[in-house]
């Protein structure tokens, strides 16, 4: 088992419904520790850049519009197998497919407005963390 860091984002559908605390409680309850956190609102350019991997997907423009529609909470989570553990607590992308008790099963509105982002590999986590935080902002 390895201690990892992963990037987590609480998306605008969740900040709008004032459920950031509930979501963070789920993450902490799973043994993940918040070692960096800020509430921001992304520009269109910033959202386009973060989701560039999806730029050829049909949902890309809508996703950028959604992610810039309100505040988000970006955070670095640390813990044993943090990348996989976060994905497990989040649940499947589509809440209709998400396992019972996961964040997306309980809070997501639909496949787009699905409340949380989580890095999908240790390598992507490092890139996504560097995109959002300076080294000095991460206090382990
Ligand atoms: P995940 O967030 O589970 O890693 P993806 O990386 O595949 O999922 O997609 C990034 C985000 O794009 C999703 O979390 C969701 O907000 C949105 N998205 C993915 N697939 C669709 C879709 N078919 N229709 C609308 N939005 C989607
Ligand atoms: Mg993804």
Tab-separated table of N, CA, C and O and ligand atoms in Angstrom, residues 11 51 54 57 59 63 66-67 87 90-94 104 111-114 116-118 120, ligand 1:
chain	number	residue	atom	x	y	z
A	11	UNK	N	-18.088	19.978	-7.608
A	11	UNK	CA	-18.533	20.690	-8.812
A	11	UNK	C	-19.673	21.690	-8.510
A	11	UNK	O	-20.278	21.644	-7.430
A	51	UNK	N	-9.911	20.167	-18.904
A	51	UNK	CA	-10.610	19.042	-19.544
A	51	UNK	C	-10.162	18.819	-20.988
A	51	UNK	O	-10.897	18.187	-21.759
A	54	UNK	N	-10.700	15.725	-23.034
A	54	UNK	CA	-12.045	15.406	-23.530
A	54	UNK	C	-12.480	16.305	-24.685
A	54	UNK	O	-13.661	16.303	-25.051
A	57	UNK	N	-14.796	15.040	-27.356
A	57	UNK	CA	-16.011	14.330	-26.927
A	57	UNK	C	-17.230	15.238	-27.130
A	57	UNK	O	-17.131	16.465	-26.998
A	59	UNK	N	-19.653	15.926	-25.288
A	59	UNK	CA	-20.111	16.656	-24.109
A	59	UNK	C	-19.149	17.760	-23.665
A	59	UNK	O	-19.406	18.449	-22.677
A	63	UNK	N	-19.743	20.560	-20.787
A	63	UNK	CA	-18.990	20.335	-19.552
A	63	UNK	C	-18.256	21.612	-19.132
A	63	UNK	O	-18.278	21.992	-17.949
A	66	UNK	N	-20.780	24.045	-17.799
A	66	UNK	CA	-21.201	23.643	-16.451
A	66	UNK	C	-20.132	23.967	-15.416
A	66	UNK	O	-20.433	24.552	-14.360
A	67	UNK	N	-18.886	23.630	-15.708
A	67	UNK	CA	-17.827	23.786	-14.706
A	67	UNK	C	-17.474	25.257	-14.438
A	67	UNK	O	-16.809	25.564	-13.451
A	87	UNK	N	-11.918	7.454	-6.160
A	87	UNK	CA	-12.819	7.021	-7.240
A	87	UNK	C	-13.894	6.073	-6.698
A	87	UNK	O	-15.045	6.106	-7.127
A	90	UNK	N	-16.440	8.088	-4.806
A	90	UNK	CA	-17.219	8.905	-5.750
A	90	UNK	C	-18.327	8.107	-6.416
A	90	UNK	O	-19.427	8.603	-6.615
A	91	UNK	N	-18.011	6.886	-6.868
A	91	UNK	CA	-18.949	6.098	-7.655
A	91	UNK	C	-18.810	6.370	-9.146
A	91	UNK	O	-18.058	7.247	-9.574
A	92	UNK	N	-19.567	5.617	-9.939
A	92	UNK	CA	-19.460	5.699	-11.398
A	92	UNK	C	-19.886	7.068	-11.919
A	92	UNK	O	-20.683	7.767	-11.290
A	93	UNK	N	-19.344	7.415	-13.102
A	93	UNK	CA	-19.609	8.722	-13.718
A	93	UNK	C	-21.109	9.000	-13.803
A	93	UNK	O	-21.570	10.098	-13.478
A	94	UNK	N	-21.854	8.013	-14.289
A	94	UNK	CA	-23.307	8.156	-14.404
A	94	UNK	C	-23.952	7.708	-13.090
A	94	UNK	O	-23.829	6.544	-12.704
A	104	UNK	N	-21.810	9.936	-5.804
A	104	UNK	CA	-22.616	10.215	-6.990
A	104	UNK	C	-23.998	9.551	-6.911
A	104	UNK	O	-24.985	10.134	-7.358
A	111	UNK	N	-25.551	12.569	-15.348
A	111	UNK	CA	-24.196	12.163	-15.748
A	111	UNK	C	-23.249	13.357	-15.867
A	111	UNK	O	-22.047	13.213	-15.653
A	112	UNK	N	-23.760	14.538	-16.202
A	112	UNK	CA	-22.896	15.722	-16.274
A	112	UNK	C	-22.766	16.369	-14.902
A	112	UNK	O	-21.643	16.609	-14.425
A	113	UNK	N	-23.882	16.649	-14.284
A	113	UNK	CA	-23.903	17.341	-12.990
A	113	UNK	C	-23.751	16.285	-11.887
A	113	UNK	O	-24.685	16.000	-11.135
A	114	UNK	N	-22.528	15.723	-11.837
A	114	UNK	CA	-22.311	14.550	-10.980
A	114	UNK	C	-21.450	14.852	-9.751
A	114	UNK	O	-20.801	13.966	-9.202
A	116	UNK	N	-18.796	15.587	-8.240
A	116	UNK	CA	-17.373	15.490	-7.902
A	116	UNK	C	-16.528	15.067	-9.104
A	116	UNK	O	-16.997	14.356	-9.992
A	117	UNK	N	-15.280	15.517	-9.071
A	117	UNK	CA	-14.225	15.031	-9.974
A	117	UNK	C	-13.181	14.318	-9.130
A	117	UNK	O	-12.917	14.727	-7.996
A	118	UNK	N	-12.550	13.304	-9.713
A	118	UNK	CA	-11.399	12.676	-9.073
A	118	UNK	C	-10.410	12.208	-10.120
A	118	UNK	O	-10.818	11.647	-11.148
A	120	UNK	N	-7.889	10.054	-12.277
A	120	UNK	CA	-8.074	8.633	-12.612
A	120	UNK	C	-6.777	7.827	-12.612
A	120	UNK	O	-6.811	6.625	-12.894
B	1	LIG	P1	-15.153	10.905	-14.532
B	1	LIG	O1	-15.460	12.287	-13.979
B	1	LIG	O2	-15.944	9.834	-13.848
B	1	LIG	O3	-13.673	10.607	-14.584
B	1	LIG	P2	-15.005	11.373	-17.411
B	1	LIG	O4	-13.568	11.724	-17.181
B	1	LIG	O5	-15.307	10.355	-18.451
B	1	LIG	O6	-15.700	10.903	-16.049
B	1	LIG	O7	-15.815	12.670	-17.809
B	1	LIG	C1	-15.517	13.919	-17.207
B	1	LIG	C2	-16.819	14.582	-16.840
B	1	LIG	O8	-17.544	14.897	-18.035
B	1	LIG	C3	-17.803	13.726	-16.038
B	1	LIG	O9	-17.524	13.697	-14.655
B	1	LIG	C4	-19.122	14.414	-16.330
B	1	LIG	O10	-19.271	15.638	-15.577
B	1	LIG	C5	-18.942	14.760	-17.808
B	1	LIG	N1	-19.446	13.696	-18.686
B	1	LIG	C6	-18.883	12.490	-18.931
B	1	LIG	N2	-19.608	11.754	-19.779
B	1	LIG	C7	-20.671	12.517	-20.109
B	1	LIG	C8	-21.811	12.344	-20.967
B	1	LIG	N3	-21.993	11.201	-21.670
B	1	LIG	N4	-22.715	13.352	-21.051
B	1	LIG	C9	-22.550	14.503	-20.357
B	1	LIG	N5	-21.505	14.744	-19.545
B	1	LIG	C10	-20.578	13.773	-19.408
